[in-house]
CSV table of C-alpha atoms in Angstrom, one decimal:
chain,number,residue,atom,x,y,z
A,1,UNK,CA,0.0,0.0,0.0
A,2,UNK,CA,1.4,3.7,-0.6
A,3,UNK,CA,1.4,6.8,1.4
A,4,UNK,CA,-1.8,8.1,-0.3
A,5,UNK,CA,-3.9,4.7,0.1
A,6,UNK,CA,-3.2,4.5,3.9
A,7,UNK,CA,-4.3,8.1,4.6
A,8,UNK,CA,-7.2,7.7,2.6
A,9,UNK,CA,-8.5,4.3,3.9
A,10,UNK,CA,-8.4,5.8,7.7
A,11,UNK,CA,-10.6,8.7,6.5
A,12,UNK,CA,-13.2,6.6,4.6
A,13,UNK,CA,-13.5,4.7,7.3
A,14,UNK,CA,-13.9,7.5,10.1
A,15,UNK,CA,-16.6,8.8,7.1
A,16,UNK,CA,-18.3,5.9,7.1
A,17,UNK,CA,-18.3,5.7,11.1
A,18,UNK,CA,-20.2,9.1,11.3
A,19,UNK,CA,-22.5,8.8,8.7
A,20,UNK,CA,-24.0,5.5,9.7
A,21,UNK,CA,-24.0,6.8,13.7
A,22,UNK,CA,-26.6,9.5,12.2
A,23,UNK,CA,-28.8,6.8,10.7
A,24,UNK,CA,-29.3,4.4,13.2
A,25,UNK,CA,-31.9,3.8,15.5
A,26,UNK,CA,-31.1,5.8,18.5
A,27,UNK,CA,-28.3,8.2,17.2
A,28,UNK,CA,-28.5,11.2,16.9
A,29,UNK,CA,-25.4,11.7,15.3
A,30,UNK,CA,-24.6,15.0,17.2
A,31,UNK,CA,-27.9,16.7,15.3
A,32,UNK,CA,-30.4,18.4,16.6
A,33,UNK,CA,-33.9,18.0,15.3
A,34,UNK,CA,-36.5,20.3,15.6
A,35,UNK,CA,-39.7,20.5,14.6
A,36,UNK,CA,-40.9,22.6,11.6
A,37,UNK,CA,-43.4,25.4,12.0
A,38,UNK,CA,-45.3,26.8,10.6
A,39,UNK,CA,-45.7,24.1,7.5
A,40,UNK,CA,-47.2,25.6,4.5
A,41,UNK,CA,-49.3,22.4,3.9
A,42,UNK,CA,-51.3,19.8,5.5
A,43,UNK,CA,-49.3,16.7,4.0
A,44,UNK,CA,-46.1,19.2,5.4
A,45,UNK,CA,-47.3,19.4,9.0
A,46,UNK,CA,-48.1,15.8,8.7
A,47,UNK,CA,-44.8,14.4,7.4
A,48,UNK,CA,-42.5,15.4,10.7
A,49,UNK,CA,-40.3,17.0,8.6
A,50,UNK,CA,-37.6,19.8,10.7
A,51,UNK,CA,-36.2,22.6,10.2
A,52,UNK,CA,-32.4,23.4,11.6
A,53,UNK,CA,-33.6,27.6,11.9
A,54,UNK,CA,-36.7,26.3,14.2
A,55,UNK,CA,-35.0,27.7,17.7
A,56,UNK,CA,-37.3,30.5,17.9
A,57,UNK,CA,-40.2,28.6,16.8
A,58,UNK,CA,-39.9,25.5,19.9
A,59,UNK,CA,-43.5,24.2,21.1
A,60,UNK,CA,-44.4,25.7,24.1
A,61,UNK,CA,-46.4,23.5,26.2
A,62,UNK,CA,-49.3,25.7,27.8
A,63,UNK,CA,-52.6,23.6,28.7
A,64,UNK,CA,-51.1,20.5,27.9
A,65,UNK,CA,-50.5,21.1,24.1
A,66,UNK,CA,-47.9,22.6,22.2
A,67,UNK,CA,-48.0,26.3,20.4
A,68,UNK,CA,-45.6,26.9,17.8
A,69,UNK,CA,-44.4,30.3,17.1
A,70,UNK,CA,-44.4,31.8,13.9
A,71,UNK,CA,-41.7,34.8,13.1
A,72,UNK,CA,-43.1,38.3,11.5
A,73,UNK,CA,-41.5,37.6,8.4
A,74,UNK,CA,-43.8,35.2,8.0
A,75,UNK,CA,-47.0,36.3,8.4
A,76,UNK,CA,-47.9,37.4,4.6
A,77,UNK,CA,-46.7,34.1,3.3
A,78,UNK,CA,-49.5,32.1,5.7
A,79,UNK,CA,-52.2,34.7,5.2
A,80,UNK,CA,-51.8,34.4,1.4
A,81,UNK,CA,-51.6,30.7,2.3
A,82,UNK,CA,-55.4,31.5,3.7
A,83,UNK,CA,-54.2,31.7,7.8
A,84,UNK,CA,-56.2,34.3,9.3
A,85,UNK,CA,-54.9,36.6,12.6
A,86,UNK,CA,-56.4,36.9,15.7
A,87,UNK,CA,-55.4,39.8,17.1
A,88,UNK,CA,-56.4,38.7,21.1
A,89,UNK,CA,-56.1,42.6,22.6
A,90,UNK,CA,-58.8,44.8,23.8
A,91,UNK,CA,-59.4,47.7,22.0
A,92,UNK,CA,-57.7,50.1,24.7
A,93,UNK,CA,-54.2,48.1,24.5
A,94,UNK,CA,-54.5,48.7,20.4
A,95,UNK,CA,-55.4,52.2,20.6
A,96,UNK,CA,-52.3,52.6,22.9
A,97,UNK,CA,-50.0,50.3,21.4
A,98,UNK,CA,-49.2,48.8,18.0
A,99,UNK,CA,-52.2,48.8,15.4
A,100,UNK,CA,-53.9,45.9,14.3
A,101,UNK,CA,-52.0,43.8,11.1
A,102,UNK,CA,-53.7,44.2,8.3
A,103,UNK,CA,-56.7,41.8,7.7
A,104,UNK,CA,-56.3,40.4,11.6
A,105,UNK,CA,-59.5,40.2,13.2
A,106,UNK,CA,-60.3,41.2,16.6
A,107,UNK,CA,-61.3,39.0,19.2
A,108,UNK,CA,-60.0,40.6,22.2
A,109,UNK,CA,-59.1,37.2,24.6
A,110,UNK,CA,-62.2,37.2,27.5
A,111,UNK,CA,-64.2,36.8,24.5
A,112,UNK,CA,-62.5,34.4,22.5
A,113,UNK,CA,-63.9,30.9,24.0
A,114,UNK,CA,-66.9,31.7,23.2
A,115,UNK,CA,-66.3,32.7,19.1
A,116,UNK,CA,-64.3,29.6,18.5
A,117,UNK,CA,-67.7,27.8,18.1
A,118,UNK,CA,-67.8,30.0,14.6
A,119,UNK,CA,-64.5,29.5,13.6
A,120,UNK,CA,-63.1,26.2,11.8
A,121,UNK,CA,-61.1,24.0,13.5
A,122,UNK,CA,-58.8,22.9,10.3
A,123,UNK,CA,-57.9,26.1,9.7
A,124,UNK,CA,-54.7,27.9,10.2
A,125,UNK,CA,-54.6,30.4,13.4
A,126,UNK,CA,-52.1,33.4,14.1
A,127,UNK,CA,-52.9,34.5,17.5
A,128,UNK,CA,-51.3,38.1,18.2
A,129,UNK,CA,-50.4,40.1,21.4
A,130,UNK,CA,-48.7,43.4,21.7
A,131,UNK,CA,-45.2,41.9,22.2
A,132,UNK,CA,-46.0,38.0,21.5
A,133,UNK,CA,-46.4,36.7,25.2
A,134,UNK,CA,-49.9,37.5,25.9
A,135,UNK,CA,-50.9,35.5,23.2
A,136,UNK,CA,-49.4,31.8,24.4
A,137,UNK,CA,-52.5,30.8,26.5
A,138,UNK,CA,-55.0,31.7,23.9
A,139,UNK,CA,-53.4,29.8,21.5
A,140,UNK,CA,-52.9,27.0,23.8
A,141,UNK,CA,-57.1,27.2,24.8
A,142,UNK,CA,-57.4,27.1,20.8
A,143,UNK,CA,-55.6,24.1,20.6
A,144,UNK,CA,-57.1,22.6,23.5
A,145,UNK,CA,-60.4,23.1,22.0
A,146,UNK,CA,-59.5,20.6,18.7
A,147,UNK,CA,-57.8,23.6,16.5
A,148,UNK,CA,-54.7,21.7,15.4
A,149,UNK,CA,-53.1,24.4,13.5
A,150,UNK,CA,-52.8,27.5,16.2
A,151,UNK,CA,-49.9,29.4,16.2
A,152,UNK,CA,-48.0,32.6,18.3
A,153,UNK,CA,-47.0,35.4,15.9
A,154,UNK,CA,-43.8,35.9,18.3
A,155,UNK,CA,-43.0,39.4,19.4
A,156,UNK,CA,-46.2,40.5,18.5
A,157,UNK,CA,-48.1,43.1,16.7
A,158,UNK,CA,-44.9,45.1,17.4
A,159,UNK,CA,-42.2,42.6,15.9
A,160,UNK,CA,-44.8,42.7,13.0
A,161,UNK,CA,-44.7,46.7,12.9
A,162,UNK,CA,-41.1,46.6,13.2
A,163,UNK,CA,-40.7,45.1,9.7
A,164,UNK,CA,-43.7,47.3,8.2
A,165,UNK,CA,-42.5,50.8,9.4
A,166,UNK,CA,-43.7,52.8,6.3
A,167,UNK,CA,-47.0,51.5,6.6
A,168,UNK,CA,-47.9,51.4,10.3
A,169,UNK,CA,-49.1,55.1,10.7
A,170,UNK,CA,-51.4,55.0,7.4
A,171,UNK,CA,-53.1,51.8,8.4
A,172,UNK,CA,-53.2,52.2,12.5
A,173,UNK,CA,-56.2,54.5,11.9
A,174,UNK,CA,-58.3,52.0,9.8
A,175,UNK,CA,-57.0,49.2,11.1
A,176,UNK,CA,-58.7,50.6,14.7
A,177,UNK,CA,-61.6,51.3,13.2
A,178,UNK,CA,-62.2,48.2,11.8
A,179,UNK,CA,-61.7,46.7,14.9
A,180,UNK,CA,-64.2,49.3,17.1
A,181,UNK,CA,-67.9,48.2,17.1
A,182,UNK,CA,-69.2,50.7,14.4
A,183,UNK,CA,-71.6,52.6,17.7
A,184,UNK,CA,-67.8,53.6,18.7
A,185,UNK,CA,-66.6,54.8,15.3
A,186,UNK,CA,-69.5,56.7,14.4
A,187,UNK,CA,-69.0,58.5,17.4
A,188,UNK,CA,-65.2,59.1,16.3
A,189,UNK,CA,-63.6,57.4,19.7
């Protein structure tokens, strides 16, 4: 054997050593897994496939089941996707805080338990706070209830605002009325 087969024959086998400690049954292989959320389809949340940038996104267990957390960046992608945001603050902690995200709807949380009767459980869920942490418990109380796809927009409506600057003053107005009963915006509170 020369120089270059002996160095080479250590290395395939140390190669080989790794790889297959990753593959079998009870190896981890020095990898992390994660689970992936927010998946963009049913047969993706289905499939337990992870995601190595999921740190930010681990289940918190609230209420005996597991909230994921979504990031701001992205929001648009599920909405467009068809997930719709519930924003769960009252209408005093949006009028002095961040304004509603576009197309959210307002429930504010005391009344939430009893509009999830209306609402389908198959759908996709992005339940909003001011900063993100507020949010947790309703979205654990969703889940709880038999929605399987609830999820915590973390940071909040302000994490959201933060990556929407230009538009947060021109839609803050609207965005609060729409969320007012109209008895409260005809009366211009």
């Amino acid at each position: 054997m020369n120089t270059k087969q002996r160095m080479t024959l250590p290395a395939l086998a140390l190669a080989f050593l790794l790889t297959a400690g990753a593959f079998a049954p009870g190896c981890s292989g020095g990898a992390k897994l994660q689970a992936k959320a927010p998946a963009n389809s049913e047969s993706e949340r289905n499939s337990g496939d992870y995601d190595k940038d999921a740190d930010d996104r681990k289940p918190k267990e609230v209420v005996g089941r597991a909230v994921y957390s979504v990031r701001a960046e992205e929001v648009e992608g599920m909405v467009s996707r068809g997930a719709v945001i519930i924003d769960i603050r009252d209408s005093d902690d949006i009028w002095s805080g961040a304004p509603l995200i576009p197309d959210s709807i307002n429930i504010p949380d005391d009344e939430l338990d009893e509009a999830l009767s209306d609402m389908d459980p198959n759908a996709d869920y992005i339940v909003v706070s001011e900063k993100g942490d507020e949010s947790v418990a309703p979205a654990a109380r969703m889940r709880k209830a038999g929605f399987n796809y609830v999820f915590n927009l973390k940071g909040g409506a302000v994490a959201y605002w933060d990556l929407h600057p230009a538009n947060a003053g021109e839609d803050a107005e609207d965005s609060i009325k729409r969320s007012m009963p109209k008895s409260s915006v005809k009366r211009g509170f």
